[in-house]
Short mmCIF file of C-alpha atoms in Angstrom, two decimals:
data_model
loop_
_atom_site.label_atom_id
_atom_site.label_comp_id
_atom_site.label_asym_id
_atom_site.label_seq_id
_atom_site.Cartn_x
_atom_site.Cartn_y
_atom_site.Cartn_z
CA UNK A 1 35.73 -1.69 -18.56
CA UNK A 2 38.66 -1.34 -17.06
CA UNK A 3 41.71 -1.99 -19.52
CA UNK A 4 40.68 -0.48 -23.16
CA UNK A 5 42.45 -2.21 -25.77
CA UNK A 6 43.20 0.62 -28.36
CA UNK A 7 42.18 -0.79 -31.92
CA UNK A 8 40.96 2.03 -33.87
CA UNK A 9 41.88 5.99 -33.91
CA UNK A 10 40.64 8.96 -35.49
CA UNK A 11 43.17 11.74 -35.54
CA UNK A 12 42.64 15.64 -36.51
CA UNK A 13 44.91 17.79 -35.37
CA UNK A 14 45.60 21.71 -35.99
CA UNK A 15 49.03 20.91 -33.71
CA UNK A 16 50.98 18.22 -35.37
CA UNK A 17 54.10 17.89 -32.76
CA UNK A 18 54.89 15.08 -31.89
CA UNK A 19 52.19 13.23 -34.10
CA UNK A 20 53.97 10.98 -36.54
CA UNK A 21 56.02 9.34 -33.75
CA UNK A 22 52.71 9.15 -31.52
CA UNK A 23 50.84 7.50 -34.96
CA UNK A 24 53.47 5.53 -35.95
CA UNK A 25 53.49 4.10 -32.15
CA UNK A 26 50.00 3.09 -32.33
CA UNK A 27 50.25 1.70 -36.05
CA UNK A 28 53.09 -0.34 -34.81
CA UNK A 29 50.29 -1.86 -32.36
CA UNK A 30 47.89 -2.57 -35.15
CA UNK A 31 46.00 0.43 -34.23
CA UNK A 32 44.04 1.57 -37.84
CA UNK A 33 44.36 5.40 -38.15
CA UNK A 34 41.77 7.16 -39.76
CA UNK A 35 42.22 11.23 -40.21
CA UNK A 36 41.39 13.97 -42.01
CA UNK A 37 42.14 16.37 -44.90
CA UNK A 38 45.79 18.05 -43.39
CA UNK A 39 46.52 15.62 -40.83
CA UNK A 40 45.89 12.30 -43.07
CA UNK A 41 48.50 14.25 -45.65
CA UNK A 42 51.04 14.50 -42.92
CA UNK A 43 50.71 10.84 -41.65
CA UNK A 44 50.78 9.57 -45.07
CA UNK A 45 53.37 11.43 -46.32
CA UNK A 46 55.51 10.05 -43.22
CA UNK A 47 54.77 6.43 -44.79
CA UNK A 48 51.73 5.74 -42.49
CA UNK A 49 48.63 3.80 -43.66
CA UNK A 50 45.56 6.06 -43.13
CA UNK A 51 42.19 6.11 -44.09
CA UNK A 52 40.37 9.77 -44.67
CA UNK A 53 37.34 9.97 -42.53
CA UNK A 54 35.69 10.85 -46.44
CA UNK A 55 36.00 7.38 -46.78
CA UNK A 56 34.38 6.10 -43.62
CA UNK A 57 31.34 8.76 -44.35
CA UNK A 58 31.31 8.11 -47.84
CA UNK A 59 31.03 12.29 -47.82
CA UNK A 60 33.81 14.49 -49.31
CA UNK A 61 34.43 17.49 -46.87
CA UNK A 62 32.16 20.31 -48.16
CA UNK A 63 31.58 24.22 -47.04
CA UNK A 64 35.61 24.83 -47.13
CA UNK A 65 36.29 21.91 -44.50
CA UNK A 66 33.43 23.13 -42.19
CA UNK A 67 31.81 19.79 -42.41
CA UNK A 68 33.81 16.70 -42.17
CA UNK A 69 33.66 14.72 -38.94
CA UNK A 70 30.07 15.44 -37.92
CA UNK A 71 28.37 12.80 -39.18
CA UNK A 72 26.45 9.68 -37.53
CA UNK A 73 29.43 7.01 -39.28
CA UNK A 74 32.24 8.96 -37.07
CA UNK A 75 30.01 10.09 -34.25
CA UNK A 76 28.19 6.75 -33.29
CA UNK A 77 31.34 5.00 -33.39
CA UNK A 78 32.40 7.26 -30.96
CA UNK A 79 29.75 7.64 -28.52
CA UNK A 80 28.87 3.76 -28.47
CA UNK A 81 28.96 2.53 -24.85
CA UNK A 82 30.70 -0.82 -25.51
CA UNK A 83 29.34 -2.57 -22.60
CA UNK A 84 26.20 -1.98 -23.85
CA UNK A 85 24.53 -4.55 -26.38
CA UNK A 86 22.37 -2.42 -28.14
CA UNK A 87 24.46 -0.07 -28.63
CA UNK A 88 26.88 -2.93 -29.89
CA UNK A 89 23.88 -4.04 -31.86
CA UNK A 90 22.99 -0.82 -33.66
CA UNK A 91 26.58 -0.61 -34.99
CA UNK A 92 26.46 -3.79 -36.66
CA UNK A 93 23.14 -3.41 -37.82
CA UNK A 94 24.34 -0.11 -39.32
CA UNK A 95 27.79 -1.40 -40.11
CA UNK A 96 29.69 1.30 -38.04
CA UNK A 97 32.89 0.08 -36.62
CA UNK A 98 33.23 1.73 -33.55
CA UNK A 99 36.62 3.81 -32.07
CA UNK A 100 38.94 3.46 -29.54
CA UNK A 101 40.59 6.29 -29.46
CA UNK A 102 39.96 10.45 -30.37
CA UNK A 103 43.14 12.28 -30.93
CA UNK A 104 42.05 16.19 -31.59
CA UNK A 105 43.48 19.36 -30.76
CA UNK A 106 41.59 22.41 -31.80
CA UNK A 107 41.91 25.48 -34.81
CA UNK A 108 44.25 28.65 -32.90
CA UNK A 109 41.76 31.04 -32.72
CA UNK A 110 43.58 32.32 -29.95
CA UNK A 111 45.89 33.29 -33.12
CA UNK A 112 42.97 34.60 -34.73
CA UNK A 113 42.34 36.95 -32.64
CA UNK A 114 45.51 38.20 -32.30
CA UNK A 115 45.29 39.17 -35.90
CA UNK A 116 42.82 41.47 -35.19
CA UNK A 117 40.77 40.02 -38.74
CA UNK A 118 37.50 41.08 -39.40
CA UNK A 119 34.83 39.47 -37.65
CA UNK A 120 33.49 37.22 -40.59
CA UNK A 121 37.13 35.58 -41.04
CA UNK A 122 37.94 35.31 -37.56
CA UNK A 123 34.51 33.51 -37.19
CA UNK A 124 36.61 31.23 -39.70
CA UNK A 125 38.72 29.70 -36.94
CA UNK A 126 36.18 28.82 -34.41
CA UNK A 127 36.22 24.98 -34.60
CA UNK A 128 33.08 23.38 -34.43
CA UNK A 129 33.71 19.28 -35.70
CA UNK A 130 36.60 19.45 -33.09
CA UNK A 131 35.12 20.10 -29.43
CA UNK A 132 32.04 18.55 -30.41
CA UNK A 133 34.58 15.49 -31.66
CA UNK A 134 36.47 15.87 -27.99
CA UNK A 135 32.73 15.81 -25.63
CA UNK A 136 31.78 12.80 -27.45
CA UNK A 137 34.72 10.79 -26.87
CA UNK A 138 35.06 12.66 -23.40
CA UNK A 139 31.51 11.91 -21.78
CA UNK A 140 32.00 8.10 -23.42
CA UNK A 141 35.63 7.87 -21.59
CA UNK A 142 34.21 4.40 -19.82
CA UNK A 143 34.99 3.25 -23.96
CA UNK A 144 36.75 5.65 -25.16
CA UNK A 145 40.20 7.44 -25.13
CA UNK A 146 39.97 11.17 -25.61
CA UNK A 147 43.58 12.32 -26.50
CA UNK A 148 43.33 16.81 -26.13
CA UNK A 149 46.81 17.17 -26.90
CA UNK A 150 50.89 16.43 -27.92
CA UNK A 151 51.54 16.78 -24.00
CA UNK A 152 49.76 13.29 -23.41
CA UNK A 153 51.07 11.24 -25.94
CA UNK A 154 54.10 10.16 -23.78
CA UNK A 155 51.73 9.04 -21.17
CA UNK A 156 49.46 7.19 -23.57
CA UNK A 157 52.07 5.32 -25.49
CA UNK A 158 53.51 4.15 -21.91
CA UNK A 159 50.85 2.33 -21.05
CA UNK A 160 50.30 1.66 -24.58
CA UNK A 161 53.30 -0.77 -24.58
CA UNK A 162 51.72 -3.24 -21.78
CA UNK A 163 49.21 -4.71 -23.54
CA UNK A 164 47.89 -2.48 -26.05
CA UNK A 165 45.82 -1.45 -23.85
CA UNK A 166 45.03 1.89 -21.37
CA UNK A 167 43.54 2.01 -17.89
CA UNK A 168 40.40 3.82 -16.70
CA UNK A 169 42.04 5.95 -14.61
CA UNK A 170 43.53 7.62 -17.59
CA UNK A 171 40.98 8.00 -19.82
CA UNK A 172 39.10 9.64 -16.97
CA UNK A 173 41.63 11.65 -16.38
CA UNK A 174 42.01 12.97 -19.84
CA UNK A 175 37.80 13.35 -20.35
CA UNK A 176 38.50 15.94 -17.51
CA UNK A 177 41.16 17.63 -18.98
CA UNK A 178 39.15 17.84 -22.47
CA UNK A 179 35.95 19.29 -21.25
CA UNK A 180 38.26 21.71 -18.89
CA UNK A 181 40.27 22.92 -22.27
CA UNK A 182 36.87 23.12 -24.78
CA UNK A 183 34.70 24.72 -21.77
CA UNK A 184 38.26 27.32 -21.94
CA UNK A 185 38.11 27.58 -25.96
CA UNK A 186 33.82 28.26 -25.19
CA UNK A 187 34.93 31.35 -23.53
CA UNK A 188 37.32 32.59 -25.17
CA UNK A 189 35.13 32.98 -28.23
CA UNK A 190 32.27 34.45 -25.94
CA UNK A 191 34.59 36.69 -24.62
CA UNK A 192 35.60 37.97 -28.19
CA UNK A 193 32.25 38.38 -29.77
CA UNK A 194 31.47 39.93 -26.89
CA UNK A 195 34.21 42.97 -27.65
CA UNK A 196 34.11 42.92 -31.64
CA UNK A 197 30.92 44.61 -33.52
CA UNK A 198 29.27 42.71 -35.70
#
């Protein structure tokens, strides 16, 4: 499809810039907003109607947050090709609804590092629900919206405020950028467990 009507967004962020005015932008187009633990605080403490992803999975998050998005109620309504019936099929059968629209920007572990912490709590920061959130919705961009960070919000909401709506073109664009900035995250971490004893 060309023209992706943005009706539904999950949003987890570790950088909140710019966030409540880029919610608030696409609750004002009847977007629904789902989030999680920090970043559903923040949106509805700015007034916002959100729905914790704990609610969509009927999960709490568990292991200190390290399990939250990764589950088939959040990931199959991401990776649903919507021009495919059976994939259309399966979510009703299953009663998924499906997304729109993945807003997620990854744990620092640049930061981390910095630190200089000991391995085991560095280890901490490496996000795993996040890039594996940002391939789904990137390799799915013919459906789906992947949204890697503040510095594309502007862009988003401009061609937001057509039609609700955003083009091909940039949702390709941004799958790109994502698996460009996770593939960069990969090997960062490589490169520090490569350098730090175990």
């Amino acid at each position: 499809m060309d023209r992706l009507v943005i009706k539904r967004a999950i949003l987890s962020v570790t950088d909140k810039s710019g966030l409540p005015e880029f919610a608030r932008a696409l609750a004002a187009n009847g977007v629904e907003l789902i989030s999680t633990g920090g970043t559903a605080k923040l949106l509805s403490g700015e007034g916002l109607g959100v729905t914790e992803v704990s609610q969509v999975t009927g999960f709490p998050e568990i292991m200190g947050g390290r399990v939250k998005t990764l589950h088939p109620a959040i990931h199959a309504g991401v990776l649903a090709d919507k021009d495919n019936p059976e994939h259309m099929a399966t979510l009703t059968e299953l009663c998924i609804k499906p997304f729109d629209l993945v807003c997620v920007n990854l744990y620092n572990f640049a930061e981390a590092a910095k630190k200089e912490l000991p391995l085991k709590d560095a280890v901490e920061q490496i996000d795993i629900g996040g890039p594996t959130l940002l391939r789904a919705a990137a390799k799915n961009f013919h459906s789906m919206l992947v949204v890697p960070g503040p510095d594309h919000y502007a862009a988003i909401l401009d061609e937001i405020q057509t039609d609700g709506a955003v083009s091909l073109t940039l949702r390709k664009k941004l799958a790109a950028e994502t698996f460009a900035a996770v593939s960069a995250y990969d090997a960062m971490i490589a490169a520090y467990l490569k350098d730090h004893d175990a």
